[in-house]
Amino acid sequence: MKLLDFAEKLQLEIMTEKDEDIELDINGAYVGDLLSIVMGKAKEKNVWITIQTHLNILAVAELIDISVIIIAEDMEISDDTINKAKEIGMPLLKSKEDAYKIACRLNEMGI
Amino acid sequence: MINIPIKSDTYIINANDFSVAGKVSSDIKKDLKKLGIHPKIIRRTAIVCYESEINIIIHSIGGKIVFELYEDRIVINSEDRGPGISDIELAMKEGYSTATNEVRELGFGAGMGLPNMNRWADEFRIESSSKGTLIKMTIFL
Ligand SMILES: Nc1ncnc2c1ncn2[C@@H]1O[C@H](COP(=O)(O)OP(=O)(O)O)[C@@H](O)[C@H]1O
Ligand SMILES: [Mg+2]
């Protein structure tokens, strides 16, 4: 699925590159805010929904091959985090909704 | 076992430096990818390496990670200069953490680091005294 379509369907704001060519390879989703638990349990190609916005979510996402990060609850994201996401090519999206709502929408989309 | 590493790298890790947390694991992951190591092995190595890296940053006064690749295995040695773990059995329990609230707010301190290392490494050895903590993890290829 194209990143732009994904973002539009879920009403997400794209914080990183908005290139039309960006394709997401997604297989499932994981919700979590404790990094060690996400490390151990999220699977590769997952969508990761979290309210953590610290720089370190990118290290975790990159290490376990997350496809896209969705920041829930309209949490504020620092430029450091956004720049790092751009640097490593990790799509970083933001939602006004809570993690449960986002997960429900993903489910409706067949993820 | 074959005792000459094909590759060996040492990474110095400073205490409290969250901005670079994950860098060592990320570098090691990239190296293993280039060498064509199986993705499952890379993932396990990345997880155990990340957890040791974070523990040195959060809980110790500084240390290092030595990565070694042998023909048949990967060895991660994590070594720090203290203050050490007084009760290892307790520290190994899932959910046990002495991390401060400040650190927890960043998403660390789930108390799953040592259990994750133990789970994902084929061999896990830990020694600790007030002088420091030594962890040796082996993952067979
Ligand atoms: N390198 C270390 N030096 C000193 N104490 C440590 C070290 N690693 C772990 N510990 C102790 O063991 C506890 C459990 O570690 P861990 O399972 O990684 O959980 P967490 O890091 O989330 O607290 C820590 O909270 C800390 O008290
Ligand atoms: Mg830990």
Short mmCIF file of C-alpha atoms and ligand atoms in Angstrom, two decimals:
data_model
loop_
_atom_site.label_atom_id
_atom_site.label_comp_id
_atom_site.label_asym_id
_atom_site.label_seq_id
_atom_site.Cartn_x
_atom_site.Cartn_y
_atom_site.Cartn_z
CA MET A 1 0.00 0.00 0.00
CA LYS A 2 1.14 3.52 -0.73
CA LEU A 3 2.11 5.62 2.29
CA LEU A 4 -0.11 8.46 1.07
CA ASP A 5 -3.19 6.19 0.81
CA PHE A 6 -2.44 4.64 4.17
CA ALA A 7 -2.21 8.05 5.83
CA GLU A 8 -5.36 9.29 4.16
CA LYS A 9 -7.45 6.26 5.10
CA LEU A 10 -6.39 6.52 8.73
CA GLN A 11 -6.47 10.31 8.81
CA LEU A 12 -2.83 10.54 9.77
CA GLU A 13 -0.43 13.38 9.46
CA ILE A 14 2.83 12.39 7.77
CA MET A 15 5.81 13.81 9.67
CA THR A 16 8.47 12.40 7.32
CA GLU A 17 8.81 12.37 3.51
CA LYS A 18 5.51 12.52 1.65
CA ASP A 19 6.83 11.04 -1.55
CA GLU A 20 4.19 9.44 -3.78
CA ASP A 21 6.46 6.51 -4.49
CA ILE A 22 6.78 5.35 -0.90
CA GLU A 23 5.29 1.89 -0.57
CA LEU A 24 4.59 0.27 2.79
CA ASP A 25 5.11 -3.43 3.24
CA ILE A 26 2.82 -4.15 6.19
CA ASN A 27 2.08 -7.34 8.04
CA GLY A 28 0.11 -6.82 11.26
CA ALA A 29 0.31 -4.23 13.98
CA TYR A 30 1.56 -3.85 17.52
CA VAL A 31 0.58 -1.40 20.26
CA GLY A 32 3.06 -0.62 23.03
CA ASP A 33 4.98 2.06 24.87
CA LEU A 34 7.56 0.07 26.80
CA LEU A 35 10.53 -0.33 24.52
CA SER A 36 11.80 -3.68 25.83
CA ILE A 37 8.39 -5.23 25.45
CA VAL A 38 7.97 -3.86 21.95
CA MET A 39 11.45 -5.20 21.11
CA GLY A 40 10.56 -8.64 22.28
CA LYS A 41 7.05 -8.84 20.88
CA ALA A 42 6.46 -6.68 17.83
CA LYS A 43 7.15 -8.47 14.57
CA GLU A 44 8.92 -7.32 11.45
CA LYS A 45 6.76 -5.34 9.02
CA ASN A 46 4.35 -4.41 11.82
CA VAL A 47 2.70 -1.05 12.16
CA TRP A 48 3.77 0.17 15.60
CA ILE A 49 1.32 2.38 17.47
CA THR A 50 2.74 4.22 20.47
CA ILE A 51 2.53 7.39 22.51
CA GLN A 52 6.31 7.46 22.98
CA THR A 53 7.96 10.15 20.91
CA HIS A 54 11.51 10.04 22.22
CA LEU A 55 14.30 9.55 19.70
CA ASN A 56 14.74 6.01 20.92
CA ILE A 57 11.57 4.69 19.30
CA LEU A 58 13.49 4.94 16.02
CA ALA A 59 16.34 2.79 17.21
CA VAL A 60 13.85 0.17 18.32
CA ALA A 61 11.77 0.38 15.14
CA GLU A 62 14.83 0.09 12.95
CA LEU A 63 16.29 -2.83 14.88
CA ILE A 64 13.18 -4.97 14.61
CA ASP A 65 12.22 -3.84 11.09
CA ILE A 66 8.98 -2.04 11.85
CA SER A 67 7.32 -0.74 8.64
CA VAL A 68 5.73 2.41 9.99
CA ILE A 69 5.31 4.17 13.35
CA ILE A 70 2.03 5.85 14.29
CA ILE A 71 2.17 8.28 17.20
CA ALA A 72 -1.23 8.28 18.90
CA GLU A 73 -3.07 10.94 20.90
CA ASP A 74 -1.58 13.84 18.99
CA MET A 75 1.57 13.67 21.13
CA GLU A 76 4.12 16.31 20.41
CA ILE A 77 7.08 15.06 18.38
CA SER A 78 10.44 16.81 18.60
CA ASP A 79 12.44 17.84 15.55
CA ASP A 80 15.18 15.46 16.71
CA THR A 81 12.82 12.52 16.39
CA ILE A 82 11.44 13.67 13.04
CA ASN A 83 14.92 14.27 11.62
CA LYS A 84 16.16 10.90 12.80
CA ALA A 85 13.12 9.21 11.21
CA LYS A 86 13.90 10.94 7.93
CA GLU A 87 17.56 9.97 8.20
CA ILE A 88 16.82 6.27 8.60
CA GLY A 89 13.86 6.30 6.22
CA MET A 90 11.29 5.26 8.81
CA PRO A 91 7.80 6.60 8.03
CA LEU A 92 6.55 8.48 11.09
CA LEU A 93 2.85 9.34 11.22
CA LYS A 94 0.73 11.11 13.76
CA SER A 95 -2.91 10.61 14.78
CA LYS A 96 -5.31 12.59 16.92
CA GLU A 97 -6.99 9.36 17.98
CA ASP A 98 -6.04 6.94 20.73
CA ALA A 99 -4.25 3.65 20.11
CA TYR A 100 -7.46 1.63 20.37
CA LYS A 101 -9.25 3.66 17.70
CA ILE A 102 -6.27 3.46 15.38
CA ALA A 103 -6.00 -0.29 15.90
CA CYS A 104 -9.72 -0.66 15.10
CA ARG A 105 -9.26 1.26 11.88
CA LEU A 106 -6.30 -0.90 10.92
CA ASN A 107 -8.43 -3.93 11.55
CA GLU A 108 -11.18 -2.57 9.30
CA MET A 109 -8.54 -2.14 6.61
CA GLY A 110 -7.68 -5.82 6.91
CA ILE A 111 -4.39 -5.34 8.76
CA MET B 1 34.41 -24.58 18.71
CA ILE B 2 36.57 -22.46 16.46
CA ASN B 3 38.33 -19.83 18.48
CA ILE B 4 39.50 -17.21 16.05
CA PRO B 5 36.85 -14.55 15.34
CA ILE B 6 36.19 -13.63 11.70
CA LYS B 7 35.22 -10.20 12.93
CA SER B 8 35.61 -8.39 16.23
CA ASP B 9 34.55 -4.88 17.19
CA THR B 10 34.63 -2.96 20.44
CA TYR B 11 32.16 -0.18 21.17
CA ILE B 12 32.59 2.21 24.09
CA ILE B 13 29.33 3.19 25.78
CA ASN B 14 28.90 6.21 28.02
CA ALA B 15 26.47 6.42 30.91
CA ASN B 16 23.28 8.47 30.53
CA ASP B 17 23.81 9.17 26.85
CA PHE B 18 20.32 8.44 25.55
CA SER B 19 20.75 10.29 22.31
CA VAL B 20 22.95 7.55 20.86
CA ALA B 21 21.21 4.59 22.51
CA GLY B 22 20.76 1.87 19.92
CA LYS B 23 23.66 3.02 17.75
CA VAL B 24 25.87 0.06 18.61
CA SER B 25 23.10 -2.45 17.91
CA SER B 26 22.24 -0.68 14.70
CA ASP B 27 25.87 -0.79 13.51
CA ILE B 28 26.18 -4.46 14.36
CA LYS B 29 22.91 -5.19 12.60
CA LYS B 30 24.13 -3.47 9.44
CA ASP B 31 27.40 -5.43 9.51
CA LEU B 32 25.58 -8.74 9.89
CA LYS B 33 23.21 -7.85 7.08
CA LYS B 34 26.14 -7.13 4.77
CA LEU B 35 27.64 -10.49 5.69
CA GLY B 36 24.41 -12.22 4.70
CA ILE B 37 23.61 -13.62 8.14
CA HIS B 38 20.07 -15.05 8.48
CA PRO B 39 17.48 -12.35 9.39
CA LYS B 40 16.28 -14.30 12.45
CA ILE B 41 19.82 -14.42 13.82
CA ILE B 42 20.27 -10.72 13.09
CA ARG B 43 17.06 -9.88 14.92
CA ARG B 44 18.02 -11.87 18.00
CA THR B 45 21.47 -10.33 18.04
CA ALA B 46 20.00 -6.84 17.66
CA ILE B 47 17.61 -7.39 20.57
CA VAL B 48 20.18 -8.72 23.04
CA CYS B 49 22.68 -6.12 21.98
CA TYR B 50 20.17 -3.28 22.37
CA GLU B 51 19.18 -4.42 25.84
CA SER B 52 22.79 -4.59 27.02
CA GLU B 53 23.55 -1.24 25.45
CA ILE B 54 20.59 0.36 27.21
CA ASN B 55 21.49 -1.22 30.53
CA ILE B 56 25.01 0.15 30.38
CA ILE B 57 23.58 3.61 29.61
CA ILE B 58 20.87 3.56 32.26
CA HIS B 59 22.25 1.49 35.09
CA SER B 60 26.03 1.69 34.95
CA ILE B 61 28.68 4.37 35.04
CA GLY B 62 29.88 3.34 31.58
CA GLY B 63 31.31 0.36 29.79
CA LYS B 64 31.73 -1.36 26.49
CA ILE B 65 30.28 -3.98 24.20
CA VAL B 66 32.56 -6.37 22.37
CA PHE B 67 31.03 -8.04 19.34
CA GLU B 68 32.64 -11.15 17.90
CA LEU B 69 31.61 -13.18 14.90
CA TYR B 70 32.96 -16.71 14.61
CA GLU B 71 32.32 -19.25 11.89
CA ASP B 72 29.62 -20.91 13.97
CA ARG B 73 28.40 -18.25 16.40
CA ILE B 74 28.06 -14.63 17.45
CA VAL B 75 29.31 -13.57 20.86
CA ILE B 76 28.26 -10.33 22.55
CA ASN B 77 30.23 -9.33 25.62
CA SER B 78 28.84 -6.50 27.69
CA GLU B 79 31.13 -5.10 30.33
CA ASP B 80 30.69 -2.11 32.61
CA ARG B 81 32.45 -0.47 35.52
CA GLY B 82 29.75 -0.71 38.16
CA PRO B 83 27.87 -0.26 40.43
CA GLY B 84 26.92 -3.87 39.65
CA ILE B 85 23.85 -5.93 40.46
CA SER B 86 23.61 -7.11 44.06
CA ASP B 87 20.84 -9.66 43.55
CA ILE B 88 21.09 -11.18 40.07
CA GLU B 89 18.21 -13.60 40.59
CA LEU B 90 15.89 -10.72 41.43
CA ALA B 91 17.20 -8.59 38.55
CA MET B 92 16.47 -11.45 36.13
CA LYS B 93 12.76 -11.50 37.08
CA GLU B 94 10.42 -10.21 34.40
CA GLY B 95 9.22 -6.74 35.33
CA TYR B 96 11.82 -6.07 37.99
CA SER B 97 13.40 -2.68 37.48
CA THR B 98 15.11 0.01 39.53
CA ALA B 99 14.87 2.54 36.69
CA THR B 100 13.89 6.07 37.73
CA ASN B 101 10.58 7.64 36.73
CA GLU B 102 12.41 9.97 34.40
CA VAL B 103 13.86 7.04 32.49
CA ARG B 104 10.53 5.20 32.53
CA GLU B 105 8.83 8.13 30.88
CA LEU B 106 11.10 7.58 27.91
CA GLY B 107 9.82 4.01 27.62
CA PHE B 108 12.75 2.29 29.32
CA GLY B 109 12.60 0.40 32.59
CA ALA B 110 10.08 -2.29 31.68
CA GLY B 111 12.23 -4.76 33.58
CA MET B 112 12.39 -6.98 30.51
CA GLY B 113 15.97 -6.34 29.43
CA LEU B 114 17.76 -9.19 31.20
CA PRO B 115 14.84 -11.60 30.56
CA ASN B 116 14.95 -10.66 26.85
CA MET B 117 18.69 -11.32 26.70
CA ASN B 118 18.24 -14.66 28.41
CA ARG B 119 15.41 -15.57 26.08
CA TRP B 120 16.99 -14.62 22.76
CA ALA B 121 20.58 -15.71 23.36
CA ASP B 122 21.38 -19.42 23.13
CA GLU B 123 23.79 -19.01 26.00
CA PHE B 124 23.61 -16.30 28.63
CA ARG B 125 26.14 -15.80 31.40
CA ILE B 126 26.18 -12.98 33.90
CA GLU B 127 28.62 -12.06 36.62
CA SER B 128 28.42 -8.99 38.76
CA SER B 129 30.15 -7.29 41.64
CA SER B 130 30.37 -3.70 42.84
CA LYS B 131 33.20 -3.28 40.32
CA GLY B 132 30.92 -3.99 37.41
CA THR B 133 28.75 -6.36 35.44
CA LEU B 134 29.91 -8.81 32.81
CA ILE B 135 27.45 -10.46 30.45
CA LYS B 136 28.40 -12.95 27.79
CA MET B 137 25.80 -13.96 25.25
CA THR B 138 26.24 -16.49 22.49
CA ILE B 139 23.97 -16.98 19.51
CA PHE B 140 24.73 -19.96 17.29
CA LEU B 141 24.51 -19.50 13.55
N1 LIG C 1 24.65 -3.18 33.83
C1 LIG C 1 23.94 -3.05 34.96
N2 LIG C 1 24.49 -2.44 36.05
C2 LIG C 1 23.79 -2.31 37.20
N3 LIG C 1 22.53 -2.75 37.37
C3 LIG C 1 21.93 -3.37 36.32
C4 LIG C 1 22.60 -3.56 35.07
N4 LIG C 1 21.77 -4.22 34.24
C5 LIG C 1 20.64 -4.43 34.93
N5 LIG C 1 20.73 -3.93 36.20
C6 LIG C 1 19.69 -4.02 37.26
O1 LIG C 1 18.78 -5.05 36.91
C7 LIG C 1 17.45 -4.51 36.76
C8 LIG C 1 16.70 -5.25 35.66
O2 LIG C 1 17.32 -5.01 34.40
P1 LIG C 1 16.44 -5.14 33.09
O3 LIG C 1 15.81 -6.49 33.07
O4 LIG C 1 17.28 -4.78 31.92
O5 LIG C 1 15.28 -4.09 33.29
P2 LIG C 1 15.30 -2.48 33.16
O6 LIG C 1 16.57 -2.09 32.47
O7 LIG C 1 14.09 -2.20 32.36
O8 LIG C 1 15.24 -1.94 34.54
C9 LIG C 1 17.67 -3.05 36.51
O9 LIG C 1 16.56 -2.27 36.85
C10 LIG C 1 18.87 -2.76 37.39
O10 LIG C 1 18.50 -2.63 38.74
MG MG C 2 17.22 -2.98 30.75
#
